[in-house]
Amino acid sequence: MISGQGEATIGAGAPSFAEWLQPHWRGMAVLARRLVPGGEWEDVLQEAVTAAWAKWTSFDPGRGSARNWLLAIVADRAHKHHRRRRPEPVADPPDSAGPDSDGSGRLDLDSAFTGLTERQLLAVTLHYFVGLPLADIAVVMACGEGTVKSTLRDARAKLRKDLGEDYR
């Protein structure tokens, strides 16, 4: 049913969509920012909220938490965004001795993350930036916990190789 303010409601006494979404907003925004660098993450987040609003009445809490459902929608929209986007030309990396070639000792994690697969980036973001436990990541990624563990292991190995052992 649609209320007078243009927000869907599940039934009498139920929270509005905005109230229902609010506790999960930060996690959705963090995930969108990490999966879609630059200013386009806002478009992805907006598309995810629109899709969630359209599907809100079909959300079944018996099948999982609202947080996981919403994060899965953000991940799906980010994936679709990457498929639609034309690849940008990649500049040749400068010849350098390591990731902190400017001598500052800083690591460019964002550059290192570009070497991860889309699935690895999703798992790393959900675990380290959103703070989800492995079971919830498995729900969002629609796979088993063992797959999440191996995906995270592979991502850490790739980052370790790209950044070197001294990054710890």
mmCIF file of C-alpha atoms in Angstrom:
data_model
loop_
_atom_site.group_PDB
_atom_site.id
_atom_site.type_symbol
_atom_site.label_atom_id
_atom_site.label_comp_id
_atom_site.label_asym_id
_atom_site.label_seq_id
_atom_site.Cartn_x
_atom_site.Cartn_y
_atom_site.Cartn_z
ATOM 1 C CA MET A 1 0.000 0.000 0.000
ATOM 2 C CA ILE A 2 1.241 3.541 -0.683
ATOM 3 C CA SER A 3 0.887 6.246 1.976
ATOM 4 C CA GLY A 4 0.065 9.871 1.273
ATOM 5 C CA GLN A 5 3.741 10.865 1.473
ATOM 6 C CA GLY A 6 4.698 8.515 -1.353
ATOM 7 C CA GLU A 7 6.319 5.947 0.941
ATOM 8 C CA ALA A 8 5.340 2.302 0.868
ATOM 9 C CA THR A 9 4.096 0.762 4.076
ATOM 10 C CA ILE A 10 3.618 -2.889 4.848
ATOM 11 C CA GLY A 11 0.571 -2.402 7.069
ATOM 12 C CA ALA A 12 -1.025 -0.336 9.785
ATOM 13 C CA GLY A 13 1.473 0.558 12.494
ATOM 14 C CA ALA A 14 4.436 -0.583 10.386
ATOM 15 C CA PRO A 15 7.344 1.801 9.902
ATOM 16 C CA SER A 16 7.627 3.798 6.715
ATOM 17 C CA PHE A 17 10.168 2.667 4.165
ATOM 18 C CA ALA A 18 12.514 5.486 5.194
ATOM 19 C CA GLU A 19 12.299 4.478 8.874
ATOM 20 C CA TRP A 20 12.855 0.832 7.961
ATOM 21 C CA LEU A 21 15.856 1.679 5.755
ATOM 22 C CA GLN A 22 17.522 4.208 8.088
ATOM 23 C CA PRO A 23 19.432 1.772 10.357
ATOM 24 C CA HIS A 24 21.015 0.165 7.284
ATOM 25 C CA TRP A 25 21.848 3.341 5.356
ATOM 26 C CA ARG A 26 25.462 3.662 6.522
ATOM 27 C CA GLY A 27 26.348 0.072 5.618
ATOM 28 C CA MET A 28 24.731 0.468 2.210
ATOM 29 C CA ALA A 29 26.651 3.694 1.568
ATOM 30 C CA VAL A 30 29.977 2.178 2.683
ATOM 31 C CA LEU A 31 29.454 -0.811 0.404
ATOM 32 C CA ALA A 32 28.506 1.367 -2.572
ATOM 33 C CA ARG A 33 31.532 3.652 -2.032
ATOM 34 C CA ARG A 34 33.931 0.721 -1.845
ATOM 35 C CA LEU A 35 32.503 -1.136 -4.856
ATOM 36 C CA VAL A 36 32.088 1.883 -7.133
ATOM 37 C CA PRO A 37 34.894 4.420 -6.736
ATOM 38 C CA GLY A 38 34.463 8.020 -7.763
ATOM 39 C CA GLY A 39 31.198 9.908 -7.755
ATOM 40 C CA GLU A 40 29.229 7.126 -9.433
ATOM 41 C CA TRP A 41 28.698 5.270 -6.134
ATOM 42 C CA GLU A 42 25.898 7.704 -5.326
ATOM 43 C CA ASP A 43 24.042 6.682 -8.486
ATOM 44 C CA VAL A 44 24.452 3.017 -7.576
ATOM 45 C CA LEU A 45 23.184 3.678 -4.054
ATOM 46 C CA GLN A 46 20.203 5.582 -5.426
ATOM 47 C CA GLU A 47 19.411 2.728 -7.830
ATOM 48 C CA ALA A 48 19.648 0.255 -4.930
ATOM 49 C CA VAL A 49 17.288 2.287 -2.747
ATOM 50 C CA THR A 50 14.833 2.604 -5.633
ATOM 51 C CA ALA A 51 14.967 -1.150 -6.256
ATOM 52 C CA ALA A 52 14.539 -1.862 -2.534
ATOM 53 C CA TRP A 53 11.554 0.471 -2.366
ATOM 54 C CA ALA A 54 9.960 -1.244 -5.353
ATOM 55 C CA LYS A 55 10.491 -4.696 -3.802
ATOM 56 C CA TRP A 56 9.923 -3.702 -0.160
ATOM 57 C CA THR A 57 6.489 -5.264 0.171
ATOM 58 C CA SER A 58 7.923 -8.600 -0.962
ATOM 59 C CA PHE A 59 10.689 -8.617 1.692
ATOM 60 C CA ASP A 60 10.325 -11.722 3.861
ATOM 61 C CA PRO A 61 12.071 -11.467 7.259
ATOM 62 C CA GLY A 62 11.792 -15.254 7.529
ATOM 63 C CA ARG A 63 14.340 -15.593 4.741
ATOM 64 C CA GLY A 64 16.947 -13.252 6.222
ATOM 65 C CA SER A 65 17.671 -9.887 7.754
ATOM 66 C CA ALA A 66 16.805 -6.557 6.192
ATOM 67 C CA ARG A 67 20.472 -5.561 6.338
ATOM 68 C CA ASN A 68 21.598 -8.551 4.289
ATOM 69 C CA TRP A 69 18.750 -8.099 1.817
ATOM 70 C CA LEU A 70 19.607 -4.427 1.294
ATOM 71 C CA LEU A 71 23.353 -5.077 1.006
ATOM 72 C CA ALA A 72 22.683 -7.769 -1.589
ATOM 73 C CA ILE A 73 20.703 -5.236 -3.619
ATOM 74 C CA VAL A 74 23.587 -2.720 -3.412
ATOM 75 C CA ALA A 75 26.066 -5.416 -4.490
ATOM 76 C CA ASP A 76 23.810 -6.385 -7.391
ATOM 77 C CA ARG A 77 23.452 -2.766 -8.552
ATOM 78 C CA ALA A 78 27.227 -2.250 -8.326
ATOM 79 C CA HIS A 79 27.768 -5.397 -10.397
ATOM 80 C CA LYS A 80 25.303 -4.153 -13.024
ATOM 81 C CA HIS A 81 27.011 -0.762 -13.013
ATOM 82 C CA HIS A 82 30.377 -2.377 -13.807
ATOM 83 C CA ARG A 83 28.845 -4.412 -16.635
ATOM 84 C CA ARG A 84 27.297 -1.290 -18.206
ATOM 85 C CA ARG A 85 30.395 0.819 -17.868
ATOM 86 C CA ARG A 86 32.935 1.013 -20.649
ATOM 87 C CA PRO A 87 36.440 0.061 -19.587
ATOM 88 C CA GLU A 88 38.761 3.006 -19.107
ATOM 89 C CA PRO A 89 42.241 2.849 -20.575
ATOM 90 C CA VAL A 90 44.808 1.848 -17.996
ATOM 91 C CA ALA A 91 47.972 3.913 -17.842
ATOM 92 C CA ASP A 92 51.271 2.091 -17.698
ATOM 93 C CA PRO A 93 52.398 1.909 -14.093
ATOM 94 C CA PRO A 94 55.500 3.958 -13.349
ATOM 95 C CA ASP A 95 58.722 2.087 -12.767
ATOM 96 C CA SER A 96 59.108 1.999 -9.020
ATOM 97 C CA ALA A 97 60.557 -0.084 -6.268
ATOM 98 C CA GLY A 98 57.291 -0.480 -4.369
ATOM 99 C CA PRO A 99 53.866 0.839 -3.539
ATOM 100 C CA ASP A 100 55.232 3.886 -1.712
ATOM 101 C CA SER A 101 57.488 5.107 -4.504
ATOM 102 C CA ASP A 102 56.985 8.732 -3.454
ATOM 103 C CA GLY A 103 58.929 7.876 -0.305
ATOM 104 C CA SER A 104 56.097 8.813 2.037
ATOM 105 C CA GLY A 105 55.632 5.270 3.313
ATOM 106 C CA ARG A 106 51.924 5.435 2.465
ATOM 107 C CA LEU A 107 50.186 2.580 0.722
ATOM 108 C CA ASP A 108 47.647 3.143 -1.965
ATOM 109 C CA LEU A 109 45.064 0.590 -0.896
ATOM 110 C CA ASP A 110 42.530 1.803 -3.420
ATOM 111 C CA SER A 111 44.970 1.006 -6.220
ATOM 112 C CA ALA A 112 45.676 -2.383 -4.678
ATOM 113 C CA PHE A 113 41.952 -3.118 -4.491
ATOM 114 C CA THR A 114 41.616 -2.610 -8.250
ATOM 115 C CA GLY A 115 43.613 -5.816 -8.691
ATOM 116 C CA LEU A 116 40.962 -7.852 -6.874
ATOM 117 C CA THR A 117 38.165 -9.612 -8.675
ATOM 118 C CA GLU A 118 34.672 -8.187 -8.231
ATOM 119 C CA ARG A 119 33.788 -11.063 -5.902
ATOM 120 C CA GLN A 120 36.931 -10.597 -3.797
ATOM 121 C CA LEU A 121 36.297 -6.869 -3.501
ATOM 122 C CA LEU A 122 32.726 -7.535 -2.358
ATOM 123 C CA ALA A 123 33.863 -10.011 0.299
ATOM 124 C CA VAL A 124 36.651 -7.729 1.571
ATOM 125 C CA THR A 125 34.326 -4.728 1.708
ATOM 126 C CA LEU A 126 31.562 -6.576 3.515
ATOM 127 C CA HIS A 127 33.999 -8.091 6.037
ATOM 128 C CA TYR A 128 36.475 -5.294 6.735
ATOM 129 C CA PHE A 129 34.550 -2.104 5.908
ATOM 130 C CA VAL A 130 30.924 -2.988 6.688
ATOM 131 C CA GLY A 131 31.841 -5.398 9.493
ATOM 132 C CA LEU A 132 29.583 -8.315 8.600
ATOM 133 C CA PRO A 133 30.223 -11.752 10.064
ATOM 134 C CA LEU A 134 31.044 -14.568 7.632
ATOM 135 C CA ALA A 135 27.539 -16.063 7.806
ATOM 136 C CA ASP A 136 25.955 -12.766 6.735
ATOM 137 C CA ILE A 137 28.496 -12.282 3.952
ATOM 138 C CA ALA A 138 27.572 -15.733 2.680
ATOM 139 C CA VAL A 139 23.913 -14.682 2.548
ATOM 140 C CA VAL A 140 24.686 -11.451 0.693
ATOM 141 C CA MET A 141 26.966 -13.232 -1.766
ATOM 142 C CA ALA A 142 24.598 -16.211 -2.118
ATOM 143 C CA CYS A 143 27.265 -18.785 -1.340
ATOM 144 C CA GLY A 144 28.545 -20.896 1.538
ATOM 145 C CA GLU A 145 30.693 -19.690 4.433
ATOM 146 C CA GLY A 146 33.574 -21.821 3.153
ATOM 147 C CA THR A 147 33.442 -19.966 -0.144
ATOM 148 C CA VAL A 148 33.536 -16.639 1.706
ATOM 149 C CA LYS A 149 36.557 -17.792 3.716
ATOM 150 C CA SER A 150 38.438 -18.912 0.622
ATOM 151 C CA THR A 151 37.505 -15.727 -1.248
ATOM 152 C CA LEU A 152 38.839 -13.614 1.634
ATOM 153 C CA ARG A 153 41.989 -15.781 1.822
ATOM 154 C CA ASP A 154 42.604 -15.353 -1.910
ATOM 155 C CA ALA A 155 41.999 -11.598 -1.680
ATOM 156 C CA ARG A 156 44.448 -11.240 1.221
ATOM 157 C CA ALA A 157 47.046 -13.267 -0.694
ATOM 158 C CA LYS A 158 46.608 -11.037 -3.748
ATOM 159 C CA LEU A 159 46.892 -7.870 -1.645
ATOM 160 C CA ARG A 160 49.951 -9.263 0.157
ATOM 161 C CA LYS A 161 51.586 -10.025 -3.204
ATOM 162 C CA ASP A 162 50.760 -6.590 -4.623
ATOM 163 C CA LEU A 163 51.641 -4.573 -1.518
ATOM 164 C CA GLY A 164 54.488 -6.681 -0.189
ATOM 165 C CA GLU A 165 54.852 -8.207 3.244
ATOM 166 C CA ASP A 166 55.775 -4.881 4.856
ATOM 167 C CA TYR A 167 52.237 -3.502 4.593
ATOM 168 C CA ARG A 168 51.137 -5.151 7.853
#
